[in-house]
Amino acid sequence: MPKLAPDPWAIQFDGEGRLKHLLTIEGLGPDWITRILDTAESFLSVTGREVKKVPLLRGRTVVNLFFESSTRTRTTFELAAKRLSADVLNLNISTSAATKGESLLDTLRNIEAMQADMFVVRHDKSGAAHFIARHVAPHVSVLNAGDGRHAHPTQALLDVFTIRKLKGDFTKLRVAIVGDILHSRVARSQIHALNTLNTGEVRVIAPRTLLPAQVEKLGVRVFHDMREGLKDVDVIIMLRLQRERMEGALLPSEDEFFRLYGLTPEKLAWAKPDAIVMHPGPANRGVEIDSEVADGPQSVILQQVSNGIAVRMAVMSLCMGAREE
Ligand code: NCD
């Protein structure tokens, strides 16, 4: 890939400073994040109505371009687009063109020729959504639905939306992100979002083998022990053990991981009594989280999924709005 410009994330905005693509949390700043969360708040009432539709994207075409499998992210993007009255096309490229040798740019040109207005992209290579944003026609918006280990901005936005709704003022909160930080694009985006919103303290809790080098430079406090790391915490975010991204033996065994880091009712008791438990899904019960906790009263995992629709509606309408005003 060619060398990036000095501000690689300026591409997210149009010439007037309006949001056009959402590729990463970096570069958004507190004002844009807050604007997205406030817009999502206004869409929550739509999703609770009997007729769950608003005409904001009527006549627009959104294409879900998924080069890597996904259930909840793709379906919530699809529902978000439909609730905004857009036409939606789902393309699972891993099973079609790519396997027949078509290049990414050829695939893009063909979909553009179908008059698409927005691409929602998931890809196993870091930087893929950014590459696509640099090559699409000027009227097309690109939303990153997860690229390699790099970023998953809408997941982080729905997580901070959920935290804001349930816990309020970020400056007073301690948030712990637990588990496989090394392979997690979700963790990277969450850390950027939480720090942009001035969260009191962001912690990561993991074995050394599952932490990226110099992780503290991202603005987190590092813990290797659950009892110490969970002390006085308001929010616990559990991550999936991303076996498919692991090369070699980073872990002794899943049983050992669960014993040391799996969130059980006993370990949950080390956090504040009103701490909330989050997980981006898909959760591996008995590996990083015990069923009793995943289904327990402190779990907000299903609220995260519902909030994800409103947050994705907000991002889609703001990015499309950039071209209308
Ligand atoms: C995450 C992802 O795909 O990055 N899941 C999701 O978006 N719902 C996290 C994961 O796969 O563990």
XYZ file of C-alpha atoms and ligand atoms in Angstrom, residues 68-74 76 122 145-148 151-152 154-155 158 183-187 238-242 244-245 279-284 288 305 312, ligand 1:
51
model
C -15.512 -12.075 6.134
C -18.432 -13.759 7.830
C -20.656 -11.966 10.313
C -24.162 -12.335 11.633
C -24.996 -9.584 14.047
C -23.015 -6.782 12.436
C -24.383 -7.500 8.958
C -28.004 -4.846 12.255
C -16.013 -6.000 6.346
C -17.754 -2.848 9.561
C -14.433 -4.340 10.747
C -11.039 -4.530 8.989
C -8.541 -7.148 10.164
C -10.822 -1.022 13.644
C -14.524 -1.628 14.156
C -19.588 1.257 14.792
C -19.093 -1.446 17.431
C -22.625 1.364 20.087
C -6.305 -9.696 17.889
C -9.208 -7.375 18.616
C -10.185 -4.539 16.289
C -13.071 -3.931 18.686
C -10.696 -3.245 21.616
C -15.280 -9.113 27.702
C -13.740 -10.004 24.338
C -13.930 -13.198 22.326
C -10.822 -15.339 22.193
C -10.058 -14.918 18.469
C -8.922 -17.854 13.959
C -6.372 -15.016 14.174
C -19.490 -8.364 25.095
C -19.474 -7.500 21.367
C -20.455 -11.069 20.491
C -20.215 -13.766 19.462
C -19.583 -14.848 23.069
C -17.938 -18.161 23.809
C -14.258 -16.007 28.247
C -27.308 -5.414 19.949
C -25.809 2.436 12.677
C -16.511 -8.630 16.596
C -15.798 -8.590 15.279
O -16.204 -9.214 14.303
O -14.779 -7.900 15.228
N -17.827 -9.053 16.541
C -18.815 -8.285 16.077
O -18.615 -7.355 15.321
N -20.054 -8.551 16.501
C -15.751 -9.323 17.634
C -15.406 -10.767 17.429
O -15.481 -11.309 16.339
O -14.988 -11.367 18.420
